[in-house]
Amino acid sequence: MPNLTGGREQMGPQAMCRRTLLAVVMGAGLTFGAQAALVPELGPLPPIQYDKAKAELGKRLFFDKRLSGDAGIACATCHDPKQGWTQNQPLSDGYPGNGHFRNAPTLINVAYKKVWNHDGRIGTSLDDMVREMITEDYIMNMDMRIMQERLKQDPLYLEMFRDAGYGEPSNGGVRQAIPEFLKSLTSRNAPFDTGKMSTAARKGLQLFKGKAGCIQCHNGPLASDGKAHNTGVPENFGIFLNPENHQAFIAFALFQGIENYMNLKRDPGYYNVTLDQADMGKFITPSLRELKYTAPYMHNGMLATLEEVVAFYNAGGGKESRKSPLLKPLGLSEDEQRNLVAFLLALSGDPLTTAEHIWQQPFPAEYSAIENWKDVRN
Amino acid sequence: MLSAPDDCCYGVDDHTTGSTAQTIKGGMRTPPPLAPLGPPPIPADNPQSPAKIEWGRYLFFDPRLGGDASTGCSTCHEPDQGWSWAEDISRGYPGTVHWRSNQTIINAAYYSKLFWAGSSTSLEAQARAASKGGVAGNGETDIMEARLALIPRYVALSREAFGTEWPLLRDAYRAIAAFERTLVQRDTPLDRYLLGDETALSEEQIRGKQLFEGKAGCIQCHNGPLASDENYYNIGVPGVKRWESDGLAQITFRFELYAKGVPEELYRTLKDDPGAYFRSRNRWDMGKFRTPSLRYTLYTAPYMHSGQFDTLEEVVDFYNAGGVAADGRTTSFPETKSPLIRPLGLTGQEREDLVAFIEAFSGEEILIEKPELPPYAPLFTRAQLQAAQEAK
């Protein structure tokens, strides 16, 4: 029986075990070493097809604060186009009343990924990823049944859902339309793709593939192997010293069923997916595209600049007993480090900050009433 | 579980699921008399204790027990507004409005079923529903429990009251319930009168009492110490007028139908709150609501589940007209309306006397000082974090 005021659990989205979603996709990470030659080439991203009407609807939804419980924030609050579709701060905002414990990833190229979140805990579909964002209590804290009724109250949505082929506004339609919009967020004109790289960047590319060994993990069109590694990034103490961030972390760890969560002083990362101690502190290799816009870096924003990131790798990564054996001090000269940074920047294209990707019409300040309410069907 | 509508002695009104009405013999109801209010029942599995009540008092006023830390119990149950909310329908969680009139906390401890339609069976369960419901607190268990752990005062109080290392949300609800069990009023003019103080009621009120127990027939439902038989009736109250013109309220109306899982056709066609139907799924429970106590009503306007009457005078006029509002509006479910509700033919003086008597169900206004809420504090020191970092 639904409870009186409508708890969210009837829908089951959050109760659904995330751990099972991934196991399928994650598999055993193939380690580098002997297979070095086999890594997929860095290369252009394949074109991606999407439905224009659905994406247009997804775009409006993405910018609409009414998709959050108290109508205070939108997807775009934490994935802000003007800040590289992330937030240029170490830790993401949380739903009002909460902080967060991770850096918001950029959403550019997110549709190419196979696993999502820094720990890779979603490995099924962007549809599930969107549901998680909307319902998670420290993200948008939305009871999707209320969301659905809000959308039905907006005449423009009635039209847009119909035009997109979804019929009446529904949760399912939202979970399909937003991913369709996300497919439109792809890199454009990155010097690496157009072949217009500077000399420094070209030198950097050689280091990337050679002496610096970055390619071992950052490979394929996204410059990511989609696998989890421990690079020893230091913890962000802000998570644990600020109760609003810490509460989100505790809620997360509690929900994920991580033992001793009240005493945990580190982000467990991929451990959360496998519950294998060996995976403690591993995170999914991020894409290196669009870094120009997405500082600060790493799952917890601990590195402020690309120079710092390169210096971090040059020192062999962080201090951590479980650190990947692939990371060793690199002995890069200052020049080499600069060239590496130049190459990383060459993986960034034009900013996606025009009306093509941003919903610019204002949202209605209030919900208009349905006329002849008593006489029409709900 | 339930008898069919026509094989009972007392017409449609006695068929509600979970009805606590006594068996009625020979077709005549001899309602229990009005009586002084005794102490509230305390459940054996949640005895009162000072630490528990103290924690519950804080929690009742603490908006951190809700989704965005803005909307706690007292946000809607405002002590200055009769521990209720003085609008037709209650305010909601930010971004929403509720769909029913708010109810007072005062004397809620005596009901065996809570809410207008009796959907909750204890104050403990009710608090849970309130803090989690999408148009009320909209909180999730994990985040609310995490917040409690970061408030040192609550860690100490919950440890003292319940003996757990960290506060559990379940215990927070028990603490709130314990606090609510202190919010009772047992010294109204009526209580004093019934205990033998004949000066406690005015002459007008004494005449009103006679009408209440006689010609006006109120006692048939508003009886016993609580002035409620805790049964469910459709007395003809019209739905929320605002639904016709307020988009936000229309959203919540549909959400409630959807969330409570009514059949699709009803979701599409209902234009009024079916009340007790939600629990029983029997069509003869459409539009029925729990008889509320008349205690403390001096402070809890507007009245009825839909908050459609602003004054007790309007309520009495409504009953006098046989369950029809002054503007002619009435229930959308006329087929389930109680046969006990019919035009009363009360004179102007009689109506005034009756209103005066209803006022005798309320004593002084209960106002308490809102507690200063204890702050969050970090759980770890920088040195501890540093040590953990080194140990990686």
PDB file of C-alpha atoms in Angstrom, chain B residues 192-348:
ATOM      1  CA  ARG B 192     -14.048  21.331  34.192  1.00  0.00           C
ATOM      2  CA  TYR B 193     -17.813  21.333  33.772  1.00  0.00           C
ATOM      3  CA  LEU B 194     -17.978  17.579  33.381  1.00  0.00           C
ATOM      4  CA  LEU B 195     -15.801  17.209  36.470  1.00  0.00           C
ATOM      5  CA  GLY B 196     -18.390  19.088  38.467  1.00  0.00           C
ATOM      6  CA  ASP B 197     -17.604  22.791  38.098  1.00  0.00           C
ATOM      7  CA  GLU B 198     -21.017  24.077  37.038  1.00  0.00           C
ATOM      8  CA  THR B 199     -19.676  27.599  36.555  1.00  0.00           C
ATOM      9  CA  ALA B 200     -17.266  26.466  33.865  1.00  0.00           C
ATOM     10  CA  LEU B 201     -19.869  26.800  31.102  1.00  0.00           C
ATOM     11  CA  SER B 202     -21.989  29.867  30.395  1.00  0.00           C
ATOM     12  CA  GLU B 203     -25.746  29.529  30.158  1.00  0.00           C
ATOM     13  CA  GLU B 204     -25.497  29.907  26.441  1.00  0.00           C
ATOM     14  CA  GLN B 205     -22.991  27.050  26.359  1.00  0.00           C
ATOM     15  CA  ILE B 206     -25.179  24.838  28.514  1.00  0.00           C
ATOM     16  CA  ARG B 207     -28.049  25.404  26.083  1.00  0.00           C
ATOM     17  CA  GLY B 208     -25.645  24.618  23.269  1.00  0.00           C
ATOM     18  CA  LYS B 209     -24.678  21.382  24.990  1.00  0.00           C
ATOM     19  CA  GLN B 210     -28.316  20.338  25.106  1.00  0.00           C
ATOM     20  CA  LEU B 211     -28.697  21.020  21.406  1.00  0.00           C
ATOM     21  CA  PHE B 212     -25.460  19.138  20.711  1.00  0.00           C
ATOM     22  CA  GLU B 213     -26.801  16.109  22.541  1.00  0.00           C
ATOM     23  CA  GLY B 214     -30.341  16.512  21.333  1.00  0.00           C
ATOM     24  CA  LYS B 215     -31.939  18.402  18.474  1.00  0.00           C
ATOM     25  CA  ALA B 216     -28.699  18.974  16.521  1.00  0.00           C
ATOM     26  CA  GLY B 217     -27.609  15.340  16.932  1.00  0.00           C
ATOM     27  CA  CYS B 218     -23.901  16.137  16.925  1.00  0.00           C
ATOM     28  CA  ILE B 219     -23.333  13.618  19.728  1.00  0.00           C
ATOM     29  CA  GLN B 220     -24.095  10.761  17.329  1.00  0.00           C
ATOM     30  CA  CYS B 221     -20.581  11.120  15.955  1.00  0.00           C
ATOM     31  CA  HIS B 222     -18.791  13.608  18.176  1.00  0.00           C
ATOM     32  CA  ASN B 223     -18.939  11.620  21.392  1.00  0.00           C
ATOM     33  CA  GLY B 224     -16.831  10.244  24.220  1.00  0.00           C
ATOM     34  CA  PRO B 225     -13.888  12.066  25.816  1.00  0.00           C
ATOM     35  CA  LEU B 226     -12.406  13.047  22.455  1.00  0.00           C
ATOM     36  CA  ALA B 227     -15.736  14.122  20.945  1.00  0.00           C
ATOM     37  CA  SER B 228     -14.996  11.703  18.140  1.00  0.00           C
ATOM     38  CA  ASP B 229     -16.286   8.196  17.523  1.00  0.00           C
ATOM     39  CA  GLU B 230     -13.295   7.686  15.198  1.00  0.00           C
ATOM     40  CA  ASN B 231     -15.660   6.429  12.573  1.00  0.00           C
ATOM     41  CA  TYR B 232     -15.768   7.581   8.944  1.00  0.00           C
ATOM     42  CA  TYR B 233     -18.607   9.490   7.344  1.00  0.00           C
ATOM     43  CA  ASN B 234     -19.414  11.522   4.341  1.00  0.00           C
ATOM     44  CA  ILE B 235     -21.194  14.496   5.855  1.00  0.00           C
ATOM     45  CA  GLY B 236     -21.441  16.431   2.608  1.00  0.00           C
ATOM     46  CA  VAL B 237     -18.321  18.591   2.771  1.00  0.00           C
ATOM     47  CA  PRO B 238     -17.522  20.067  -0.663  1.00  0.00           C
ATOM     48  CA  GLY B 239     -14.113  19.579  -2.267  1.00  0.00           C
ATOM     49  CA  VAL B 240     -11.374  22.183  -2.400  1.00  0.00           C
ATOM     50  CA  LYS B 241     -12.624  25.097  -4.480  1.00  0.00           C
ATOM     51  CA  ARG B 242      -9.065  26.105  -5.305  1.00  0.00           C
ATOM     52  CA  TRP B 243      -8.603  22.967  -7.390  1.00  0.00           C
ATOM     53  CA  GLU B 244     -10.626  24.598 -10.137  1.00  0.00           C
ATOM     54  CA  SER B 245      -8.277  27.555 -10.490  1.00  0.00           C
ATOM     55  CA  ASP B 246      -4.858  26.734  -9.042  1.00  0.00           C
ATOM     56  CA  GLY B 247      -2.388  24.882 -11.256  1.00  0.00           C
ATOM     57  CA  LEU B 248      -0.108  23.870  -8.391  1.00  0.00           C
ATOM     58  CA  ALA B 249      -3.036  22.387  -6.485  1.00  0.00           C
ATOM     59  CA  GLN B 250      -4.168  20.498  -9.597  1.00  0.00           C
ATOM     60  CA  ILE B 251      -0.734  18.877  -9.783  1.00  0.00           C
ATOM     61  CA  THR B 252      -0.940  17.605  -6.219  1.00  0.00           C
ATOM     62  CA  PHE B 253      -4.491  16.406  -6.703  1.00  0.00           C
ATOM     63  CA  ARG B 254      -3.441  14.131  -9.563  1.00  0.00           C
ATOM     64  CA  PHE B 255      -0.261  13.097  -7.787  1.00  0.00           C
ATOM     65  CA  GLU B 256      -2.220  11.912  -4.765  1.00  0.00           C
ATOM     66  CA  LEU B 257      -4.519   9.816  -6.906  1.00  0.00           C
ATOM     67  CA  TYR B 258      -1.568   8.396  -8.803  1.00  0.00           C
ATOM     68  CA  ALA B 259       0.567   7.771  -5.722  1.00  0.00           C
ATOM     69  CA  LYS B 260      -2.225   6.028  -3.905  1.00  0.00           C
ATOM     70  CA  GLY B 261      -2.708   3.798  -6.896  1.00  0.00           C
ATOM     71  CA  VAL B 262      -6.368   4.246  -7.825  1.00  0.00           C
ATOM     72  CA  PRO B 263      -7.499   2.514 -11.018  1.00  0.00           C
ATOM     73  CA  GLU B 264      -6.723   4.413 -14.211  1.00  0.00           C
ATOM     74  CA  GLU B 265     -10.329   5.353 -14.879  1.00  0.00           C
ATOM     75  CA  LEU B 266     -10.654   6.939 -11.443  1.00  0.00           C
ATOM     76  CA  TYR B 267      -7.353   8.734 -11.899  1.00  0.00           C
ATOM     77  CA  ARG B 268      -8.781  10.239 -15.081  1.00  0.00           C
ATOM     78  CA  THR B 269     -12.189  11.163 -13.753  1.00  0.00           C
ATOM     79  CA  LEU B 270     -12.133  11.893 -10.020  1.00  0.00           C
ATOM     80  CA  LYS B 271     -12.519  15.560  -9.185  1.00  0.00           C
ATOM     81  CA  ASP B 272     -12.737  15.230  -5.446  1.00  0.00           C
ATOM     82  CA  ASP B 273     -10.923  13.516  -2.601  1.00  0.00           C
ATOM     83  CA  PRO B 274     -12.338  10.004  -2.139  1.00  0.00           C
ATOM     84  CA  GLY B 275     -11.038   9.872   1.464  1.00  0.00           C
ATOM     85  CA  ALA B 276     -11.510   6.514   3.193  1.00  0.00           C
ATOM     86  CA  TYR B 277     -11.892   4.801  -0.180  1.00  0.00           C
ATOM     87  CA  PHE B 278      -8.104   4.846  -0.522  1.00  0.00           C
ATOM     88  CA  ARG B 279      -7.758   2.379   2.315  1.00  0.00           C
ATOM     89  CA  SER B 280     -10.733   0.116   1.764  1.00  0.00           C
ATOM     90  CA  ARG B 281     -11.151   0.330  -2.016  1.00  0.00           C
ATOM     91  CA  ASN B 282     -14.877   0.077  -1.396  1.00  0.00           C
ATOM     92  CA  ARG B 283     -16.975   2.449  -3.395  1.00  0.00           C
ATOM     93  CA  TRP B 284     -19.233   3.048  -0.401  1.00  0.00           C
ATOM     94  CA  ASP B 285     -16.295   4.680   1.394  1.00  0.00           C
ATOM     95  CA  MET B 286     -15.947   7.389  -1.238  1.00  0.00           C
ATOM     96  CA  GLY B 287     -15.844  10.840   0.354  1.00  0.00           C
ATOM     97  CA  LYS B 288     -15.796   9.578   3.939  1.00  0.00           C
ATOM     98  CA  PHE B 289     -13.495  11.082   6.524  1.00  0.00           C
ATOM     99  CA  ARG B 290     -12.736  10.438  10.154  1.00  0.00           C
ATOM    100  CA  THR B 291     -14.891  12.284  12.652  1.00  0.00           C
ATOM    101  CA  PRO B 292     -12.416  14.777  14.065  1.00  0.00           C
ATOM    102  CA  SER B 293     -12.242  15.754  17.695  1.00  0.00           C
ATOM    103  CA  LEU B 294     -13.869  19.089  18.443  1.00  0.00           C
ATOM    104  CA  ARG B 295     -11.222  19.851  21.028  1.00  0.00           C
ATOM    105  CA  TYR B 296      -8.919  22.788  20.335  1.00  0.00           C
ATOM    106  CA  THR B 297     -10.987  23.769  17.259  1.00  0.00           C
ATOM    107  CA  LEU B 298     -11.119  27.369  18.490  1.00  0.00           C
ATOM    108  CA  TYR B 299      -7.570  27.692  17.156  1.00  0.00           C
ATOM    109  CA  THR B 300      -7.627  25.481  14.091  1.00  0.00           C
ATOM    110  CA  ALA B 301      -9.724  27.247  11.457  1.00  0.00           C
ATOM    111  CA  PRO B 302     -10.372  26.618   8.629  1.00  0.00           C
ATOM    112  CA  TYR B 303     -12.382  23.469   9.122  1.00  0.00           C
ATOM    113  CA  MET B 304     -13.025  20.092   7.486  1.00  0.00           C
ATOM    114  CA  HIS B 305     -10.675  17.946   5.377  1.00  0.00           C
ATOM    115  CA  SER B 306     -10.891  20.435   2.542  1.00  0.00           C
ATOM    116  CA  GLY B 307     -10.702  23.526   4.746  1.00  0.00           C
ATOM    117  CA  GLN B 308     -13.784  24.998   3.133  1.00  0.00           C
ATOM    118  CA  PHE B 309     -15.242  26.692   6.233  1.00  0.00           C
ATOM    119  CA  ASP B 310     -13.483  29.603   7.861  1.00  0.00           C
ATOM    120  CA  THR B 311     -15.529  29.859  11.032  1.00  0.00           C
ATOM    121  CA  LEU B 312     -17.442  27.652  13.433  1.00  0.00           C
ATOM    122  CA  GLU B 313     -20.559  29.645  12.491  1.00  0.00           C
ATOM    123  CA  GLU B 314     -20.161  28.479   8.901  1.00  0.00           C
ATOM    124  CA  VAL B 315     -19.779  24.907  10.124  1.00  0.00           C
ATOM    125  CA  VAL B 316     -22.979  25.088  12.128  1.00  0.00           C
ATOM    126  CA  ASP B 317     -24.839  26.683   9.214  1.00  0.00           C
ATOM    127  CA  PHE B 318     -23.566  23.849   7.018  1.00  0.00           C
ATOM    128  CA  TYR B 319     -24.967  21.216   9.398  1.00  0.00           C
ATOM    129  CA  ASN B 320     -28.177  23.166   9.793  1.00  0.00           C
ATOM    130  CA  ALA B 321     -28.639  23.067   6.030  1.00  0.00           C
ATOM    131  CA  GLY B 322     -28.202  19.282   6.071  1.00  0.00           C
ATOM    132  CA  GLY B 323     -24.614  19.166   4.899  1.00  0.00           C
ATOM    133  CA  VAL B 324     -24.673  21.841   2.213  1.00  0.00           C
ATOM    134  CA  ALA B 325     -22.437  24.918   2.158  1.00  0.00           C
ATOM    135  CA  ALA B 326     -23.861  28.438   1.977  1.00  0.00           C
ATOM    136  CA  ASP B 327     -22.965  28.657  -1.719  1.00  0.00           C
ATOM    137  CA  GLY B 328     -24.819  25.427  -2.418  1.00  0.00           C
ATOM    138  CA  ARG B 329     -21.699  23.294  -2.829  1.00  0.00           C
ATOM    139  CA  THR B 330     -21.640  19.825  -1.314  1.00  0.00           C
ATOM    140  CA  THR B 331     -19.895  16.473  -1.618  1.00  0.00           C
ATOM    141  CA  SER B 332     -19.146  15.013  -5.054  1.00  0.00           C
ATOM    142  CA  PHE B 333     -20.143  11.598  -3.696  1.00  0.00           C
ATOM    143  CA  PRO B 334     -23.812  12.119  -2.731  1.00  0.00           C
ATOM    144  CA  GLU B 335     -24.486   8.370  -2.837  1.00  0.00           C
ATOM    145  CA  THR B 336     -22.370   7.760   0.255  1.00  0.00           C
ATOM    146  CA  LYS B 337     -23.590  10.670   2.312  1.00  0.00           C
ATOM    147  CA  SER B 338     -24.564   9.790   5.868  1.00  0.00           C
ATOM    148  CA  PRO B 339     -28.302   9.601   6.547  1.00  0.00           C
ATOM    149  CA  LEU B 340     -27.494  11.117   9.926  1.00  0.00           C
ATOM    150  CA  ILE B 341     -26.877  14.427   8.240  1.00  0.00           C
ATOM    151  CA  ARG B 342     -30.155  16.214   7.447  1.00  0.00           C
ATOM    152  CA  PRO B 343     -31.535  19.725   7.842  1.00  0.00           C
ATOM    153  CA  LEU B 344     -31.789  20.572  11.534  1.00  0.00           C
ATOM    154  CA  GLY B 345     -34.111  23.563  11.617  1.00  0.00           C
ATOM    155  CA  LEU B 346     -32.064  25.390  14.229  1.00  0.00           C
ATOM    156  CA  THR B 347     -33.061  28.979  15.017  1.00  0.00           C
ATOM    157  CA  GLY B 348     -30.547  31.800  14.969  1.00  0.00           C
TER     158      GLY B 348
END
